[in-house]
Each structure stands twice: as C-alpha cells, then as structure tokens.
Amino acid sequence: TQLLEQSPQFLSIQEGENLTVYCNSSSVFSSLQWYRQEPGEGPVLLVTVVTGGEVKKLKRLTFQFGDARKDSSLHITAAQPGDTGLYLCAGASGTYKYIFGTGTRLKVLA
Amino acid sequence: GAVVSQHPSWVICKSGTSVKIECRSLDFQATTMFWYRQFPKQSLMLMATSNEGSKATYEQGVEKDKFLINHASLTLSTLTVTSAHPEDSSFYICSASLRVLGDTQYFGPGTRLTVL
C-alpha cells in the first residue's frame, strides 16, 4: 500500500513567518500534486510537479519534487492569514489514480 | 473551465435509507471520475474509480454493495449510499479528469452526509 506522510500535521504561525511542509513516501510517483482545501469545500489544485528535482514557484509558494520522486516540499514565504487551510499532497504512480497525503493543517494568525 | 458540481451539497437522512449523490462535469467530458471520502480534519480517502460505461473499481476495504457507483455518461457519475448508518456520515467529494488534459483532477465542492 502506498502511503504519503505529511509533516507537520498541524502548524500555527504568525503572519509574516516562513514555513515548510513535507510530503514523504517510500514509493516513487510519476507526478505529485499539491492542493489547498478550505472547510466544507473541495480541494483546489496549486501545482503539479513531474520531474525529479523540479522546483516550481507560485507567488510566495515554492514547490520542490525530490530527485528520486519519492518526496516533495512546499515552502511558504511571509505567510498571510489567507494561506490558512488544509494542505494536501497527492501522488500518482503511473495510473490516473492519486493517493492523498495525510494533510497539514495550517493556521496563520494576524 | 473544468468545473465540477455536486448535488446535493448537504443531506440529512434517517438510518436505513439510501442517499444518492450526483457528480457532474459541467464544461468537459470526463473520461474518469473518482469518489473520495473525508472524515473531519482528515485527508481524502479514495473510495473508487469509475470510467464511463464500465464498472467502478473499488479500493480495498470499500464495500461495493454499500456504495453503488454509476457512471452513465461522460458528464455524470452517481454515488448511492445504501442503507445508510451513522458511521457513513462524512464529506463525500468527487473529481473528474479528462486524459487529454493530463492527469489533472478537477474536484467538486463536496457533499456533507449526516445520517441520524
């Protein structure tokens, strides 16, 4: 069974701080996606990474896919209250099926 | 583009009744639709994958007789929770993908089911 472990599970920080969320697995994924989900809503796709070592930036968010395509990280610079939410990574293993990570709940305090 | 809707957005039912949840891709034809279940403050758990015109593929531990999935057209999939019980109360989310658009899944807004 493929598992995607995210750390930390919970994170509460002050506005303006930086943070990194990790997504780790023992399995290799053909691609990996990051989502943010707000309460009572479906997940919203932030980014897809497909190449080992790939780095993508989306404004204050930086995503990296590990060289071996087993892990990924999400770094947020100067966090804002609007960044609050549940962050989920999801890996695909060659099929069109994605396995979701355990989730990281972020709260940014004003 | 790539909008997915779900109906209803929330439903409350009595124990023992059946509930049907619809998932529609509004502006594209979805080759594949996925059904997820999410408990409070937890991640999404894939329940099943359905392709139009064929039987759904269920994940290990998901009862196919309890969670009936029908993918009758390229824009509609339904999940029926049969003989619902309080432990079936959860947030059910569908997603749709079109392979020519890559592996991107487009998620619906979810349906909150409460079984009394």
mmCIF file of C-alpha atoms in Angstrom:
data_model
loop_
_atom_site.group_PDB
_atom_site.id
_atom_site.type_symbol
_atom_site.label_atom_id
_atom_site.label_comp_id
_atom_site.label_asym_id
_atom_site.label_seq_id
_atom_site.Cartn_x
_atom_site.Cartn_y
_atom_site.Cartn_z
ATOM 1 C CA THR A 1 0.000 0.000 0.000
ATOM 2 C CA GLN A 2 1.372 3.383 -0.971
ATOM 3 C CA LEU A 3 1.439 5.942 1.803
ATOM 4 C CA LEU A 4 2.180 9.634 1.742
ATOM 5 C CA GLU A 5 3.126 11.070 5.103
ATOM 6 C CA GLN A 6 2.947 14.794 5.605
ATOM 7 C CA SER A 7 4.673 16.766 8.329
ATOM 8 C CA PRO A 8 3.890 18.624 10.355
ATOM 9 C CA GLN A 9 0.274 17.632 10.888
ATOM 10 C CA PHE A 10 -0.611 20.990 12.389
ATOM 11 C CA LEU A 11 1.107 24.338 12.202
ATOM 12 C CA SER A 12 0.109 27.627 13.774
ATOM 13 C CA ILE A 13 2.289 30.608 12.930
ATOM 14 C CA GLN A 14 2.246 34.370 12.967
ATOM 15 C CA GLU A 15 1.680 36.421 9.841
ATOM 16 C CA GLY A 16 4.974 37.108 8.081
ATOM 17 C CA GLU A 17 6.719 33.913 9.136
ATOM 18 C CA ASN A 18 8.057 31.316 6.713
ATOM 19 C CA LEU A 19 7.159 27.640 6.819
ATOM 20 C CA THR A 20 7.841 24.365 5.047
ATOM 21 C CA VAL A 21 5.542 21.381 4.705
ATOM 22 C CA TYR A 22 6.945 17.982 3.807
ATOM 23 C CA CYS A 23 5.414 15.098 1.918
ATOM 24 C CA ASN A 24 7.306 11.793 2.124
ATOM 25 C CA SER A 25 6.860 8.284 0.803
ATOM 26 C CA SER A 26 8.842 5.130 0.202
ATOM 27 C CA SER A 27 7.176 4.820 -3.201
ATOM 28 C CA VAL A 28 8.127 6.507 -6.451
ATOM 29 C CA PHE A 29 5.493 8.694 -8.067
ATOM 30 C CA SER A 30 5.223 9.687 -11.708
ATOM 31 C CA SER A 31 3.833 13.040 -10.645
ATOM 32 C CA LEU A 32 2.799 14.811 -7.489
ATOM 33 C CA GLN A 33 0.257 17.491 -6.856
ATOM 34 C CA TRP A 34 -0.312 19.955 -4.025
ATOM 35 C CA TYR A 35 -3.772 21.131 -3.055
ATOM 36 C CA ARG A 36 -5.261 23.555 -0.542
ATOM 37 C CA GLN A 37 -8.655 22.835 0.916
ATOM 38 C CA GLU A 38 -10.882 25.140 2.953
ATOM 39 C CA PRO A 39 -13.545 23.805 5.344
ATOM 40 C CA GLY A 40 -16.640 22.484 3.577
ATOM 41 C CA GLU A 41 -15.116 22.776 0.121
ATOM 42 C CA GLY A 42 -13.311 20.550 -2.348
ATOM 43 C CA PRO A 43 -9.518 20.713 -2.741
ATOM 44 C CA VAL A 44 -8.090 23.316 -5.115
ATOM 45 C CA LEU A 45 -5.042 22.382 -7.163
ATOM 46 C CA LEU A 46 -1.974 24.542 -6.520
ATOM 47 C CA VAL A 47 0.682 22.835 -8.620
ATOM 48 C CA THR A 48 1.735 19.626 -10.368
ATOM 49 C CA VAL A 49 5.377 18.509 -10.411
ATOM 50 C CA VAL A 50 6.533 15.692 -12.668
ATOM 51 C CA THR A 51 10.326 15.785 -12.966
ATOM 52 C CA GLY A 52 12.700 14.709 -10.201
ATOM 53 C CA GLY A 53 14.395 17.783 -8.733
ATOM 54 C CA GLU A 54 11.830 20.112 -10.245
ATOM 55 C CA VAL A 55 11.156 23.406 -8.489
ATOM 56 C CA LYS A 56 8.061 25.478 -9.192
ATOM 57 C CA LYS A 57 7.126 28.845 -7.778
ATOM 58 C CA LEU A 58 3.662 30.273 -7.386
ATOM 59 C CA LYS A 59 3.965 33.769 -5.917
ATOM 60 C CA ARG A 60 5.052 33.161 -2.292
ATOM 61 C CA LEU A 61 4.806 29.376 -2.602
ATOM 62 C CA THR A 62 7.747 27.242 -3.698
ATOM 63 C CA PHE A 63 7.260 23.567 -4.506
ATOM 64 C CA GLN A 64 10.025 21.024 -4.925
ATOM 65 C CA PHE A 65 9.890 17.430 -6.122
ATOM 66 C CA GLY A 66 12.627 15.196 -4.755
ATOM 67 C CA ASP A 67 15.302 13.853 -7.095
ATOM 68 C CA ALA A 68 14.042 10.297 -6.600
ATOM 69 C CA ARG A 69 10.400 11.385 -6.971
ATOM 70 C CA LYS A 70 9.535 9.970 -3.554
ATOM 71 C CA ASP A 71 9.124 13.213 -1.657
ATOM 72 C CA SER A 72 8.149 16.824 -2.049
ATOM 73 C CA SER A 73 8.091 20.035 -0.089
ATOM 74 C CA LEU A 74 6.038 23.195 -0.039
ATOM 75 C CA HIS A 75 7.630 26.365 1.276
ATOM 76 C CA ILE A 76 5.583 29.473 2.009
ATOM 77 C CA THR A 77 7.350 32.793 2.412
ATOM 78 C CA ALA A 78 5.857 35.553 4.538
ATOM 79 C CA ALA A 79 2.682 33.656 5.344
ATOM 80 C CA GLN A 80 -0.608 35.547 5.367
ATOM 81 C CA PRO A 81 -3.935 34.757 7.072
ATOM 82 C CA GLY A 82 -5.325 33.929 3.624
ATOM 83 C CA ASP A 83 -2.908 30.996 3.456
ATOM 84 C CA THR A 84 -4.818 29.268 6.262
ATOM 85 C CA GLY A 85 -6.202 25.891 5.216
ATOM 86 C CA LEU A 86 -5.540 22.193 4.832
ATOM 87 C CA TYR A 87 -2.616 21.461 2.515
ATOM 88 C CA LEU A 88 -2.633 18.094 0.803
ATOM 89 C CA CYS A 89 -0.087 16.407 -1.401
ATOM 90 C CA ALA A 90 -1.233 13.693 -3.784
ATOM 91 C CA GLY A 91 0.917 11.278 -5.739
ATOM 92 C CA ALA A 92 0.213 9.368 -8.939
ATOM 93 C CA SER A 93 2.007 6.106 -9.661
ATOM 94 C CA GLY A 94 1.531 5.786 -13.381
ATOM 95 C CA THR A 95 -2.208 5.299 -13.399
ATOM 96 C CA TYR A 96 -4.717 8.075 -13.341
ATOM 97 C CA LYS A 97 -5.326 7.422 -9.656
ATOM 98 C CA TYR A 98 -3.952 9.713 -6.977
ATOM 99 C CA ILE A 99 -3.171 8.806 -3.381
ATOM 100 C CA PHE A 100 -3.554 11.690 -0.965
ATOM 101 C CA GLY A 101 -1.187 12.515 1.851
ATOM 102 C CA THR A 102 -2.180 12.722 5.491
ATOM 103 C CA GLY A 103 -2.590 16.502 5.315
ATOM 104 C CA THR A 104 -1.124 19.547 7.049
ATOM 105 C CA ARG A 105 -3.469 21.966 8.734
ATOM 106 C CA LEU A 106 -2.038 25.494 8.647
ATOM 107 C CA LYS A 107 -3.308 28.445 10.625
ATOM 108 C CA VAL A 108 -1.766 31.852 10.087
ATOM 109 C CA LEU A 109 -2.538 34.359 12.802
ATOM 110 C CA ALA A 110 -2.836 38.048 12.025
ATOM 111 C CA GLY B 1 -13.284 25.989 -17.473
ATOM 112 C CA ALA B 2 -13.153 22.485 -15.976
ATOM 113 C CA VAL B 3 -15.923 22.914 -13.433
ATOM 114 C CA VAL B 4 -17.316 20.007 -11.467
ATOM 115 C CA SER B 5 -20.540 20.241 -9.497
ATOM 116 C CA GLN B 6 -22.058 18.022 -6.841
ATOM 117 C CA HIS B 7 -25.629 17.715 -5.730
ATOM 118 C CA PRO B 8 -26.793 17.941 -3.066
ATOM 119 C CA SER B 9 -24.253 19.990 -1.142
ATOM 120 C CA TRP B 10 -25.564 18.556 2.101
ATOM 121 C CA VAL B 11 -28.098 15.935 3.074
ATOM 122 C CA ILE B 12 -29.519 14.621 6.334
ATOM 123 C CA CYS B 13 -31.232 11.253 6.314
ATOM 124 C CA LYS B 14 -32.530 8.617 8.680
ATOM 125 C CA SER B 15 -30.653 5.423 9.363
ATOM 126 C CA GLY B 16 -31.595 2.682 6.912
ATOM 127 C CA THR B 17 -32.449 4.939 3.994
ATOM 128 C CA SER B 18 -30.461 5.300 0.769
ATOM 129 C CA VAL B 19 -28.929 8.527 -0.459
ATOM 130 C CA LYS B 20 -27.820 9.394 -3.989
ATOM 131 C CA ILE B 21 -25.108 11.960 -4.675
ATOM 132 C CA GLU B 22 -24.538 13.313 -8.176
ATOM 133 C CA CYS B 23 -21.262 14.497 -9.667
ATOM 134 C CA ARG B 24 -21.310 16.409 -12.944
ATOM 135 C CA SER B 25 -18.575 17.816 -15.136
ATOM 136 C CA LEU B 26 -20.174 20.981 -16.473
ATOM 137 C CA ASP B 27 -17.936 22.063 -19.326
ATOM 138 C CA PHE B 28 -15.969 18.991 -20.301
ATOM 139 C CA GLN B 29 -16.466 15.289 -20.824
ATOM 140 C CA ALA B 30 -14.816 13.327 -18.061
ATOM 141 C CA THR B 31 -13.150 10.076 -19.025
ATOM 142 C CA THR B 32 -12.728 9.109 -15.416
ATOM 143 C CA MET B 33 -14.396 10.141 -12.191
ATOM 144 C CA PHE B 34 -13.187 9.474 -8.684
ATOM 145 C CA TRP B 35 -15.083 9.316 -5.407
ATOM 146 C CA TYR B 36 -13.416 10.233 -2.126
ATOM 147 C CA ARG B 37 -14.485 10.229 1.469
ATOM 148 C CA GLN B 38 -13.158 12.646 4.047
ATOM 149 C CA PHE B 39 -13.685 12.489 7.794
ATOM 150 C CA PRO B 40 -13.422 15.671 9.891
ATOM 151 C CA LYS B 41 -9.915 17.077 9.975
ATOM 152 C CA GLN B 42 -8.556 14.174 7.949
ATOM 153 C CA SER B 43 -7.289 13.683 4.436
ATOM 154 C CA LEU B 44 -9.151 12.349 1.421
ATOM 155 C CA MET B 45 -9.535 8.623 1.088
ATOM 156 C CA LEU B 46 -10.120 7.272 -2.404
ATOM 157 C CA MET B 47 -13.177 5.033 -2.473
ATOM 158 C CA ALA B 48 -13.480 4.131 -6.136
ATOM 159 C CA THR B 49 -12.577 4.999 -9.695
ATOM 160 C CA SER B 50 -15.204 4.931 -12.392
ATOM 161 C CA ASN B 51 -14.908 5.075 -16.139
ATOM 162 C CA GLU B 52 -17.887 5.861 -18.323
ATOM 163 C CA GLY B 53 -19.766 2.769 -19.366
ATOM 164 C CA SER B 54 -17.860 0.316 -17.219
ATOM 165 C CA LYS B 55 -17.985 -0.969 -13.659
ATOM 166 C CA ALA B 56 -16.290 1.055 -10.972
ATOM 167 C CA THR B 57 -13.039 -0.122 -9.438
ATOM 168 C CA TYR B 58 -13.270 -0.046 -5.664
ATOM 169 C CA GLU B 59 -10.387 0.444 -3.272
ATOM 170 C CA GLN B 60 -9.594 -2.237 -0.749
ATOM 171 C CA GLY B 61 -11.967 -2.151 2.197
ATOM 172 C CA VAL B 62 -14.739 -0.250 0.413
ATOM 173 C CA GLU B 63 -17.975 -2.237 0.178
ATOM 174 C CA LYS B 64 -19.209 -2.145 -3.396
ATOM 175 C CA ASP B 65 -22.711 -3.225 -2.374
ATOM 176 C CA LYS B 66 -22.916 -0.387 0.120
ATOM 177 C CA PHE B 67 -21.519 2.345 -2.104
ATOM 178 C CA LEU B 68 -23.050 1.924 -5.545
ATOM 179 C CA ILE B 69 -21.376 3.920 -8.293
ATOM 180 C CA ASN B 70 -22.865 4.511 -11.710
ATOM 181 C CA HIS B 71 -21.058 6.405 -14.465
ATOM 182 C CA ALA B 72 -23.801 6.559 -17.059
ATOM 183 C CA SER B 73 -22.393 9.315 -19.232
ATOM 184 C CA LEU B 74 -19.222 11.297 -19.760
ATOM 185 C CA THR B 75 -20.603 14.113 -17.631
ATOM 186 C CA LEU B 76 -22.388 12.318 -14.801
ATOM 187 C CA SER B 77 -21.431 9.882 -12.078
ATOM 188 C CA THR B 78 -23.589 8.987 -9.107
ATOM 189 C CA LEU B 79 -22.749 7.524 -5.713
ATOM 190 C CA THR B 80 -25.563 5.856 -3.826
ATOM 191 C CA VAL B 81 -25.034 5.103 -0.154
ATOM 192 C CA THR B 82 -27.401 2.211 0.506
ATOM 193 C CA SER B 83 -28.957 1.514 3.909
ATOM 194 C CA ALA B 84 -27.035 4.383 5.417
ATOM 195 C CA HIS B 85 -25.921 4.257 9.044
ATOM 196 C CA PRO B 86 -24.479 6.959 11.311
ATOM 197 C CA GLU B 87 -20.942 5.721 10.640
ATOM 198 C CA ASP B 88 -21.466 6.591 6.957
ATOM 199 C CA SER B 89 -21.743 10.260 7.913
ATOM 200 C CA SER B 90 -18.893 12.001 6.151
ATOM 201 C CA PHE B 91 -17.888 14.515 3.499
ATOM 202 C CA TYR B 92 -18.023 12.896 0.062
ATOM 203 C CA ILE B 93 -16.042 14.515 -2.746
ATOM 204 C CA CYS B 94 -15.900 13.614 -6.401
ATOM 205 C CA SER B 95 -13.342 14.580 -9.006
ATOM 206 C CA ALA B 96 -13.241 14.270 -12.759
ATOM 207 C CA SER B 97 -10.416 14.043 -15.220
ATOM 208 C CA LEU B 98 -10.045 14.066 -18.966
ATOM 209 C CA ARG B 99 -6.949 12.269 -20.104
ATOM 210 C CA VAL B 100 -6.201 14.584 -22.996
ATOM 211 C CA LEU B 101 -5.840 17.301 -20.372
ATOM 212 C CA GLY B 102 -3.292 15.230 -18.499
ATOM 213 C CA ASP B 103 -3.717 13.732 -15.066
ATOM 214 C CA THR B 104 -5.272 16.820 -13.537
ATOM 215 C CA GLN B 105 -8.282 16.073 -11.412
ATOM 216 C CA TYR B 106 -10.957 18.713 -11.050
ATOM 217 C CA PHE B 107 -12.748 18.482 -7.749
ATOM 218 C CA GLY B 108 -16.350 19.078 -6.897
ATOM 219 C CA PRO B 109 -17.346 21.136 -3.850
ATOM 220 C CA GLY B 110 -18.280 18.066 -1.823
ATOM 221 C CA THR B 111 -21.445 16.708 -0.225
ATOM 222 C CA ARG B 112 -21.840 16.510 3.524
ATOM 223 C CA LEU B 113 -23.902 13.480 4.537
ATOM 224 C CA THR B 114 -25.313 13.211 8.039
ATOM 225 C CA VAL B 115 -27.121 10.015 8.974
ATOM 226 C CA LEU B 116 -29.267 10.220 12.089
#
